[in-house]
CSV table of C-alpha atoms and ligand atoms in Angstrom, one decimal:
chain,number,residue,atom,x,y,z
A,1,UNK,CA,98.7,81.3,95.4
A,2,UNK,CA,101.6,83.4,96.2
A,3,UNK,CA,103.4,83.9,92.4
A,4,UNK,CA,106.5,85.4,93.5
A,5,UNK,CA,109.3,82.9,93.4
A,6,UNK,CA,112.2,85.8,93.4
A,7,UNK,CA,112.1,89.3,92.6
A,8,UNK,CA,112.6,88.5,88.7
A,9,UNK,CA,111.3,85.1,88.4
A,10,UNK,CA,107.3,84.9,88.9
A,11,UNK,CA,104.9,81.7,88.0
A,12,UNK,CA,102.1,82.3,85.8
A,13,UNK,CA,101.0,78.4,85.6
A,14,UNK,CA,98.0,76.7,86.5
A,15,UNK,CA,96.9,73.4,88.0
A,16,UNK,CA,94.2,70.7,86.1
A,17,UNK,CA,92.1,69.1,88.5
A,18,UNK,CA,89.7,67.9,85.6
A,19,UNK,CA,91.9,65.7,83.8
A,20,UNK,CA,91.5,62.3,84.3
A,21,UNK,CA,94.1,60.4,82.1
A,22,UNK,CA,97.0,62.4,81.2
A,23,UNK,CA,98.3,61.6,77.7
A,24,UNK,CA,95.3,59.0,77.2
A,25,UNK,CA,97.0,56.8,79.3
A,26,UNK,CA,98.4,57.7,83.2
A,27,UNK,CA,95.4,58.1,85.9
A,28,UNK,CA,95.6,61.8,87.7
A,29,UNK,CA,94.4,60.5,91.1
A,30,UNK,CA,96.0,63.9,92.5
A,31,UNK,CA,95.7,66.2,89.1
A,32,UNK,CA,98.4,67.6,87.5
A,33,UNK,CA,100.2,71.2,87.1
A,34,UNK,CA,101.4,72.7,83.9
A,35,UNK,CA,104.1,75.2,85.0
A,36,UNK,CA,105.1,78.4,83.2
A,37,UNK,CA,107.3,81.0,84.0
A,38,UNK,CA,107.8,84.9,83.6
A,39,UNK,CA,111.6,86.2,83.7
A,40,UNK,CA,111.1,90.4,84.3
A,41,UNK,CA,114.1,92.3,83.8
A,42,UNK,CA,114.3,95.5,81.4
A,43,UNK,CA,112.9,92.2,78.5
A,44,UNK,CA,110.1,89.8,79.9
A,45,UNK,CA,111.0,86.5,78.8
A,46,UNK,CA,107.9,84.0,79.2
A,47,UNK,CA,109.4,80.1,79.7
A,48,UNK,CA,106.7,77.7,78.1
A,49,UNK,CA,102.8,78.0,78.1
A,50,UNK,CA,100.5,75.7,79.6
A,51,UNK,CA,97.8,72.9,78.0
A,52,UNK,CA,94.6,74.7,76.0
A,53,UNK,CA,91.4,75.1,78.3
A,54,UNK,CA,92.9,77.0,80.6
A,55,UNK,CA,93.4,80.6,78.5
A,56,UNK,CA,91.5,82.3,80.8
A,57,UNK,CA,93.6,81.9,84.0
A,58,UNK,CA,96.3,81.9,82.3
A,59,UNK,CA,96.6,85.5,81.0
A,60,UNK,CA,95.0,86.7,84.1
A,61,UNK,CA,98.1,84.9,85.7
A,62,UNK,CA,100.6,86.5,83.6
A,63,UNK,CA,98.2,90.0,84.2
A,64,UNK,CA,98.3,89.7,87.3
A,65,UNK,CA,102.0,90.0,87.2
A,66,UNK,CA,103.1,92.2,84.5
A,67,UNK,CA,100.1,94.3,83.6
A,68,UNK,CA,99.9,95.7,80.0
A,69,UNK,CA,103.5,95.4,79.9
A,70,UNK,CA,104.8,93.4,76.6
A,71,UNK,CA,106.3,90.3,76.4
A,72,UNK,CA,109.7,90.3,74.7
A,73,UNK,CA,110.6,86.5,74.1
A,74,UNK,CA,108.4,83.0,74.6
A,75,UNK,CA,111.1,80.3,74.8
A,76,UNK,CA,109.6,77.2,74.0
A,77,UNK,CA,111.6,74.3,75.7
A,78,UNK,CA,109.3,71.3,74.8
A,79,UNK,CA,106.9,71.2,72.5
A,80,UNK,CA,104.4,68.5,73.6
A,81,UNK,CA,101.2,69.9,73.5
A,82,UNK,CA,100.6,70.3,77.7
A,83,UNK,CA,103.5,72.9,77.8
A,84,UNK,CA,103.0,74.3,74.2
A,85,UNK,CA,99.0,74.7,73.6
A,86,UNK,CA,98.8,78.0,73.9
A,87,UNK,CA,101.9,79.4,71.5
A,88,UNK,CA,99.1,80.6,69.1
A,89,UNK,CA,97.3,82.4,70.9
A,90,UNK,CA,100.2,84.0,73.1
A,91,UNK,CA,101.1,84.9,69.6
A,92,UNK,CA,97.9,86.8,69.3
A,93,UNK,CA,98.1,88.2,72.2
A,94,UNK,CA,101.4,90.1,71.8
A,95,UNK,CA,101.9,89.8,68.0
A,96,UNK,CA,106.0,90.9,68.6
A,97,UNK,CA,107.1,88.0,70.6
A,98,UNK,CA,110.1,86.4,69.4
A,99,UNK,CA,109.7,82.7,70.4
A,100,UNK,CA,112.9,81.3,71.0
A,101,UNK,CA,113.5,77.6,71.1
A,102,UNK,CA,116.0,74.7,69.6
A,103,UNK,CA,115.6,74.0,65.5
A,104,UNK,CA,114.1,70.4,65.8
A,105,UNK,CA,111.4,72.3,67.4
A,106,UNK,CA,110.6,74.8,64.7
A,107,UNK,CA,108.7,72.5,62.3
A,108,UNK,CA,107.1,71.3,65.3
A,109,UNK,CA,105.4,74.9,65.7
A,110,UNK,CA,104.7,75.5,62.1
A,111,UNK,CA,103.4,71.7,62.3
A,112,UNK,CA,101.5,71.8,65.5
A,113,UNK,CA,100.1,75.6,65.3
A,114,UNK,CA,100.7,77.1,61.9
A,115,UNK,CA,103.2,79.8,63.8
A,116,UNK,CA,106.5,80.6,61.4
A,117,UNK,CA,107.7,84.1,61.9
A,118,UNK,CA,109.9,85.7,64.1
A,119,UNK,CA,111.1,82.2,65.6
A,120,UNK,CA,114.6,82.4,66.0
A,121,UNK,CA,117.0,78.5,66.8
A,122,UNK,CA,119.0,78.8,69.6
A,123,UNK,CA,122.4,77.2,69.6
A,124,UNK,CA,123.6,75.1,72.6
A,125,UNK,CA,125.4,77.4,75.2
A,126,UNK,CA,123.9,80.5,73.6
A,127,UNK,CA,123.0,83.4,75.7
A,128,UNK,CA,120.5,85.9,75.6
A,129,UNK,CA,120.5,89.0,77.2
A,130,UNK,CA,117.2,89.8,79.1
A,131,UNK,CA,119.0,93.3,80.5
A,132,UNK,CA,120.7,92.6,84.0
A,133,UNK,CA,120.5,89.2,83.8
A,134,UNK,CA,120.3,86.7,80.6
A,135,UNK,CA,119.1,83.4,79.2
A,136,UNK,CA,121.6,80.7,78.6
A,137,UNK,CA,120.0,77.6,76.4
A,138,UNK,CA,121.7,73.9,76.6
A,139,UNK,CA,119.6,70.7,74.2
A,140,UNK,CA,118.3,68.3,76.4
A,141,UNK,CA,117.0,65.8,73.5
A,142,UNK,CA,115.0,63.1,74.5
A,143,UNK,CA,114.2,64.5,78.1
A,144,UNK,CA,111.6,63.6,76.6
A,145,UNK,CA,111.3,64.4,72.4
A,146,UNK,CA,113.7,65.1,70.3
A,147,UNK,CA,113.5,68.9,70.4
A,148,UNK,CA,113.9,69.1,74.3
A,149,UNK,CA,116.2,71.7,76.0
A,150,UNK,CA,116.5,73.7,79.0
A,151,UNK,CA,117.0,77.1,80.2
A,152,UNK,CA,119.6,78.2,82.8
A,153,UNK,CA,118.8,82.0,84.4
A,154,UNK,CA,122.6,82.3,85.5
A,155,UNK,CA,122.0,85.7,88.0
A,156,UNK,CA,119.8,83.1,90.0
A,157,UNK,CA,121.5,80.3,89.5
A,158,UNK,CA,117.8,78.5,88.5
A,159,UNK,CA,117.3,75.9,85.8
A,160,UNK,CA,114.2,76.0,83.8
A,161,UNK,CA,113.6,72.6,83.3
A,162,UNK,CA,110.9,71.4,81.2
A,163,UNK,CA,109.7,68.0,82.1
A,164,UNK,CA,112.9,67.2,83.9
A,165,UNK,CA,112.9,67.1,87.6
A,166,UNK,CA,108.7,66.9,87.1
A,167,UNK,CA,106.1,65.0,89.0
A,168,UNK,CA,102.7,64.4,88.8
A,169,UNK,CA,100.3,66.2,91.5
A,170,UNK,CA,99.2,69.2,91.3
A,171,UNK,CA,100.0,72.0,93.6
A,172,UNK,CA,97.6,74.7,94.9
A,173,UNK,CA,98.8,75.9,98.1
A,174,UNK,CA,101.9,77.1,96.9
A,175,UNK,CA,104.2,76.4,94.2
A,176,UNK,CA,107.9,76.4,96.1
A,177,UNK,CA,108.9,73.2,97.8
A,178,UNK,CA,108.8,75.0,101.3
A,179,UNK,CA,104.8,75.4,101.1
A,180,UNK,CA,103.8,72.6,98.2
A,181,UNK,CA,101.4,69.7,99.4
A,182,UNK,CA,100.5,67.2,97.6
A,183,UNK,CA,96.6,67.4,98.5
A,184,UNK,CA,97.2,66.9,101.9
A,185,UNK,CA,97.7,63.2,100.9
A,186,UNK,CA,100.8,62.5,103.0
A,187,UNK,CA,101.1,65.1,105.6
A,188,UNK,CA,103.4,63.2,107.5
A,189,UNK,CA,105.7,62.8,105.1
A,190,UNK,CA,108.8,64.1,106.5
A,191,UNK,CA,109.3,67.0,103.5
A,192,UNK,CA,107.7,67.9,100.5
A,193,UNK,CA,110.1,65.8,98.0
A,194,UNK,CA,109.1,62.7,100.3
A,195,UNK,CA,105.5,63.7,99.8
A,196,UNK,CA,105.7,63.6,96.2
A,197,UNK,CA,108.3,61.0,95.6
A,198,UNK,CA,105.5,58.3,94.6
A,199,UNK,CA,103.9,60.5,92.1
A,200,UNK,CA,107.8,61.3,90.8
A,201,UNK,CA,108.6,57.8,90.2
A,202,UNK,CA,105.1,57.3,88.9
A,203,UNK,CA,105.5,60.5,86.7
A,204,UNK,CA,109.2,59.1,85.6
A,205,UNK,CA,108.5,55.7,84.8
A,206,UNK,CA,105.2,56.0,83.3
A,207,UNK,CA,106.2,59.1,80.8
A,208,UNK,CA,110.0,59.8,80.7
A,209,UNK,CA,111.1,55.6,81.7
A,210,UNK,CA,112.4,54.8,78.5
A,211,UNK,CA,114.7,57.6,78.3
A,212,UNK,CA,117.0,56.9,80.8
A,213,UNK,CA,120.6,57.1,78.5
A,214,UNK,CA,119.3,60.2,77.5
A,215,UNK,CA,118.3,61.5,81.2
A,216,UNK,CA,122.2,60.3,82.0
A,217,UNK,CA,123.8,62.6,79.0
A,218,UNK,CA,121.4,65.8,80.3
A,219,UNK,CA,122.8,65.1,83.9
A,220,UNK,CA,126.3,64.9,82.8
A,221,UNK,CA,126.2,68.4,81.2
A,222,UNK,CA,124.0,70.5,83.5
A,223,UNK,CA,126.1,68.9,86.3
A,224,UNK,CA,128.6,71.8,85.3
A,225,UNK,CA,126.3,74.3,86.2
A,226,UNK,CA,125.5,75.6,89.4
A,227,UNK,CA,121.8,74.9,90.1
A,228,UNK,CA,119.9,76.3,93.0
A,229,UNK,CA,116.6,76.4,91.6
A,230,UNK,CA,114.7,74.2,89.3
A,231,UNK,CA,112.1,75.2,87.9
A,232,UNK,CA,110.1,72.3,85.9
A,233,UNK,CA,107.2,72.2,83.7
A,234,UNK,CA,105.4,70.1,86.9
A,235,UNK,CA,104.8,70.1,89.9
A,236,UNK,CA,106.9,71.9,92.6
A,237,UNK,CA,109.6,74.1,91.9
A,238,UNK,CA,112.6,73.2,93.8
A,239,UNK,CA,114.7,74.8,96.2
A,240,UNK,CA,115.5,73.1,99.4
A,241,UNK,CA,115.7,69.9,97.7
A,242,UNK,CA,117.4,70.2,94.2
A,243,UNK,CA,120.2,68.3,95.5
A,244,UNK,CA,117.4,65.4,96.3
A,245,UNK,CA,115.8,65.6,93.5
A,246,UNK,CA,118.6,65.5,91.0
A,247,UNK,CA,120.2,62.7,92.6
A,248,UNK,CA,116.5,60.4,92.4
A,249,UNK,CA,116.3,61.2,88.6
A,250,UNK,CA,120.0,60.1,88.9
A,251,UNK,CA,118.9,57.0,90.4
A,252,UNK,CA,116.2,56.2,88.5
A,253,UNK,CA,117.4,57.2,85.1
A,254,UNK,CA,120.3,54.7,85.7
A,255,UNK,CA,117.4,52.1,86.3
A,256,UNK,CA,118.7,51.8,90.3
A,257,UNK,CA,116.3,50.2,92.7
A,258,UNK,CA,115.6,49.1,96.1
A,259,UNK,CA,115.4,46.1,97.1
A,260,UNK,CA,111.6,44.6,97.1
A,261,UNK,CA,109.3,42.7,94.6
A,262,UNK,CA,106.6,44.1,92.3
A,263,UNK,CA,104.0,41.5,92.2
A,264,UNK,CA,101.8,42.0,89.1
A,265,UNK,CA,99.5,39.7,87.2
A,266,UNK,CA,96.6,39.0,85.6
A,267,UNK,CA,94.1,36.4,86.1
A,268,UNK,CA,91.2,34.9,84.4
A,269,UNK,CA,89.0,32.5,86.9
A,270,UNK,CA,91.1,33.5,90.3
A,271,UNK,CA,93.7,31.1,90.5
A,272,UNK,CA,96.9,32.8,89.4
A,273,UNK,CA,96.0,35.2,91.3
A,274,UNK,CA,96.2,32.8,94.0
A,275,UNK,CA,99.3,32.4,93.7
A,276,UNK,CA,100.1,36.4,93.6
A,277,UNK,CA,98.8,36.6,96.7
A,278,UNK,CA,100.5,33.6,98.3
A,279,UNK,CA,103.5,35.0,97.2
A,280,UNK,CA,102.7,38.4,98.5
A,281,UNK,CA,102.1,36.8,102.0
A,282,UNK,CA,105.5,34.7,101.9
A,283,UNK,CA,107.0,37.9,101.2
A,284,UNK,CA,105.3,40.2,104.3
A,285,UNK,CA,106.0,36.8,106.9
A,286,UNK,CA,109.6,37.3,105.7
A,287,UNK,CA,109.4,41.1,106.1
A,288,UNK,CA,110.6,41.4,102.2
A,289,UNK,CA,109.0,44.9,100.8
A,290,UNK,CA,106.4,44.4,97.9
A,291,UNK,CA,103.4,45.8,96.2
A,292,UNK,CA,101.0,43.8,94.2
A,293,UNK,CA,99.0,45.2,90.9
A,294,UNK,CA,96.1,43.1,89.4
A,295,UNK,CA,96.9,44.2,85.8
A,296,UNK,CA,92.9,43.1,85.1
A,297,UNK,CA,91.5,45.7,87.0
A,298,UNK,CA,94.2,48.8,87.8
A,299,UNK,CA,95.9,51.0,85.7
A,300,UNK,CA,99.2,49.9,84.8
A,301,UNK,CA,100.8,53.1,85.2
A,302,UNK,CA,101.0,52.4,89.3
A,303,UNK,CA,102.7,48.6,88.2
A,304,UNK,CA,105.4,50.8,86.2
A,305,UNK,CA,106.2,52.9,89.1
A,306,UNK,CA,106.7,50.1,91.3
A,307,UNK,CA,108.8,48.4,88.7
A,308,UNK,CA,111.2,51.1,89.0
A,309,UNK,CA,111.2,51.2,92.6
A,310,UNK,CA,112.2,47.9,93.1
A,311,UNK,CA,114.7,45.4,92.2
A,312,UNK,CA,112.6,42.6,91.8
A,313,UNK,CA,109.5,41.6,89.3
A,314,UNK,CA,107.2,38.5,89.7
A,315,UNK,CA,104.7,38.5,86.6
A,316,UNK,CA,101.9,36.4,86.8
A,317,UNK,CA,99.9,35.1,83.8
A,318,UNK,CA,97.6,32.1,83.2
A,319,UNK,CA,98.6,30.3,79.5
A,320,UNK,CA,95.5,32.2,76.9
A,321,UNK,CA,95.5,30.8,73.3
A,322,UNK,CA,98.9,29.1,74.2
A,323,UNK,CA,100.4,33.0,74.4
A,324,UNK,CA,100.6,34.8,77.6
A,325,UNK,CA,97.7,36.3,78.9
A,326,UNK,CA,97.4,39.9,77.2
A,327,UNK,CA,97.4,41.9,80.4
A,328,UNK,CA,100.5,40.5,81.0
A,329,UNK,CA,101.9,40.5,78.0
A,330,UNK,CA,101.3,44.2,77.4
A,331,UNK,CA,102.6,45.1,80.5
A,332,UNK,CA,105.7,43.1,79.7
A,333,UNK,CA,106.0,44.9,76.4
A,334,UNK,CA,105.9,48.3,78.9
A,335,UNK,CA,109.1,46.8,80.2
A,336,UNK,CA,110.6,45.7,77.3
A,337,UNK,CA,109.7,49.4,75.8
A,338,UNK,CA,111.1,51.6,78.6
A,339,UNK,CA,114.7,49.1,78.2
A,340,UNK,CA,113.9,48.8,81.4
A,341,UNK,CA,117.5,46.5,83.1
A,342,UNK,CA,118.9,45.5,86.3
A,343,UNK,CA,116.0,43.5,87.5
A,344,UNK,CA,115.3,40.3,89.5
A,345,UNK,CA,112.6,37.6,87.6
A,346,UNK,CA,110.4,35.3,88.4
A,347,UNK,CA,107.3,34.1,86.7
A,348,UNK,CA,104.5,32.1,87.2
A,349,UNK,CA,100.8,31.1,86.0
A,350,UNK,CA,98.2,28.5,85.6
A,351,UNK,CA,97.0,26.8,82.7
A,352,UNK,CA,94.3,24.1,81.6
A,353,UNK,CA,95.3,21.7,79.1
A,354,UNK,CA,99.0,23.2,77.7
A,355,UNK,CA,101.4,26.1,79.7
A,356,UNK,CA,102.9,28.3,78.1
A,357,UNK,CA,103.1,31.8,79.7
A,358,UNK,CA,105.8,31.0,82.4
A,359,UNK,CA,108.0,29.6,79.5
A,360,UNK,CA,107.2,33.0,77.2
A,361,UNK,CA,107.8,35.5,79.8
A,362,UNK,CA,111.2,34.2,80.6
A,363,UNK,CA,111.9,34.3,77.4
A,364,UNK,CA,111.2,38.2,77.5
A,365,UNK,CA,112.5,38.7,80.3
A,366,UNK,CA,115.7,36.8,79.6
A,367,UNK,CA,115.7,39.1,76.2
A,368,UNK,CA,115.9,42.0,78.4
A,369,UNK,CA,119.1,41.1,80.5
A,370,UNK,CA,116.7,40.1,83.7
A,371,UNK,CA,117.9,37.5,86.1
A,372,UNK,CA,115.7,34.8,86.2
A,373,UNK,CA,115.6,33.7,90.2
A,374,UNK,CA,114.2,30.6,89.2
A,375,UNK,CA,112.6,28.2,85.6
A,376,UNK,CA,109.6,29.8,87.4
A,377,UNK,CA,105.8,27.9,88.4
A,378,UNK,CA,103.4,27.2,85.9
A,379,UNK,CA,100.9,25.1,87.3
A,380,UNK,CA,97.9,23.0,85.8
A,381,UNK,CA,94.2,24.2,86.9
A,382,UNK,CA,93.6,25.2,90.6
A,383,UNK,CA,96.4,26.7,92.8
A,384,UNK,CA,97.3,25.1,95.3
A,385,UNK,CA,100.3,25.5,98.0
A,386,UNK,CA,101.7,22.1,96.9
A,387,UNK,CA,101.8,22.7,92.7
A,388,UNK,CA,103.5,26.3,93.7
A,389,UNK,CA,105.3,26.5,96.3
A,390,UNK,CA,105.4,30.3,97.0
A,391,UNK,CA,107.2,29.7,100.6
A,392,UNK,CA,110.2,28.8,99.0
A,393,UNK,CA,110.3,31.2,96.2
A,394,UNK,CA,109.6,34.2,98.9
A,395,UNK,CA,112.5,32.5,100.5
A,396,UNK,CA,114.6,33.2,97.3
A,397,UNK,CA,113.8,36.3,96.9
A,398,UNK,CA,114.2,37.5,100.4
A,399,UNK,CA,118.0,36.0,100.1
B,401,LIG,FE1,104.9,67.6,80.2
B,401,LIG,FE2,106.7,65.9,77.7
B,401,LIG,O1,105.4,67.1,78.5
């Protein structure tokens, strides 16, 4: 893959096809790339490292590029471990590297890799000089831990990201947005930020969701700056489309969504998920977007994405132990936990003997500042057509 983003700017990262579940939870149907950075000028600057495993590749990468020359600084933007594995050994590798990074993150080195020396905190706004062109740092904290800032290379008018601005997806042709495909997956996708949208929002809502005040403060002061470039920690880096892609993590940061239903629920013997589906075909007859997750059998990461696409979220759950269902109810606590707002609500479920899961997830729902469309349907034993009538609440919803 062609390394060379500009003359000073070359990428040294690598892609995982391996992993399966990113952070133990999120599926990786189309892997994932952990980007890294070399600034050359008369100092080489290295911006973040990539997860262990992948040692090999990666100093050949930075080889490749740099030869035996030394590395000067290693700013650390982020410190979870898929961006900061490999400080250690970069560390052994050129033992004078000054890592430069934001103080909450200091402990987190010592704490994470045992490294204390020559680490020197960066102050907001602070510049440093790589020769003809320098290093300005601004905190970025919660986008997303606490120790979280980014790096703005002012000569190039490119922003060094870290998760910001990052999808899932990882990219092998090439890494600018001109050549990037997402696996070929949607090659008639009208451009390379449409191709990787879904995995965006996925990325966004699964990992970064909750964090949406703090996404709003980081856009408010890097919107000072003159951006041309990103450059995240994944997935593409951005060029053509920084103006897109800024203005969707605008969008979803402020919890904005199109209009459609995400139908999720969970079902025990079948007949809730009846009803999911009835409701899913009121919806297409009435040409209302949707998508529909059984939370028994999928991932729930691909129900969070659609949560935050649309403006709209029918849960279903039958009535277990007179508590809602748990598939349900942990994906409602997903919701509750990302502070997620601005939605559309309506719930529904079947029970046996006693219902109580329509009543319950209003009640979280309602907690959460959702609109509740309707008292929702909970209905005894079997569905049928007649105990739920998912006609008219499709009708509702497509008002
Ligand atoms: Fe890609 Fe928050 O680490």
């Amino acid at each position: 893959m062609e390394k060379k983003i500009s003359e000073k700017i070359r990428y040294v990262g690598v892609n995982d096809h391996t992993k399966v579940i990113f952070e133990g939870m999120w599926p990786l149907p189309f892997g994932v790339s952990y980007n890294s950075y070399l600034v050359v000028d008369e100092k080489v600057a290295l911006i973040d490292t990539v997860e262990a495993g992948f040692e090999k590749e990666y100093f050949d990468n930075i080889r490749s590029e740099i030869g035996d020359r030394k590395i000067d600084y290693l700013v650390v933007n982020h410190m979870e471990p898929d961006h900061s594995s490999l400080i250690g050994a970069i560390r052994e590798q050129y033992p004078d590297i000054r890592i430069l990074t934001s103080a909450k993150a200091v402990p987190m080195i010592n704490g994470y890799y045992g490294v204390t020396d020559n680490i020197y905190a960066v102050k907001e706004g602070e510049s440093v000089s790589l020769g003809k062109s320098s290093l300005t740092f601004y905190m970025a904290p919660m986008v997303h831990w606490p120790e979280t800032m980014v790096t703005y290379l002012e000569e190039e008018k490119t922003l060094f990201s870290g998760d910001a601005f990052g999808t899932f997806g990882a990219v092998d042709g090439g890494i600018k947005d001109t050549e990037a495909r997402l696996c070929g997956w949607l090659d008639k996708a009208d451009s390379c930020f449409e191709e990787f949208r879904e995995e965006m929002t996925r990325y966004y809502s699964n990992i970064v969701g909750k964090y949406g005040q703090t996404v709003q403060a980081a856009l408010k002061k890097l919107s000072g700056l003159q951006i041309e470039r990103i450059c995240s920690t994944h997935g593409p880096v951005w060029e053509n489309h920084v103006p897109d892609v800024v203005a969707y993590y605008d969008r979803l940061s402020r919890y904005e969504a199109e209009k459609g239903v995400c139908i999720v629920y969970a079902s025990m013997y079948g007949n809730t998920a009846k009803a999911a589906k009835a409701l899913a075909a009121s919806l297409a007859k009435r040409g209302v977007k949707y998508a529909i997750h059984n939370l028994c059998t999928e991932n729930v990461s691909f129900a969070y994405r659609d949560l935050f696409k649309y403006d709209t979220l029918a849960v279903g759950a039958p009535t277990y132990n007179n508590d809602i269902f748990p598939p349900a109810y942990n994906f409602m606590y997903g919701v509750c936990a990302r502070l997620v707002k601005n939605r559309k609500f309506f719930a529904f479920g079947s029970y046996t003997w006693a219902g109580a899961s329509v009543k319950l997830l209003n009640e979280m729902a309602s907690r959460q500042g959702f609109e509740l469309i309707s008292e929702g349907m909970s209905f005894p034993q079997a569905y049928s057509g007649k105990k739920c009538d998912m006609e008219a609440v499709a009708a509702l919803m497509a008002e």
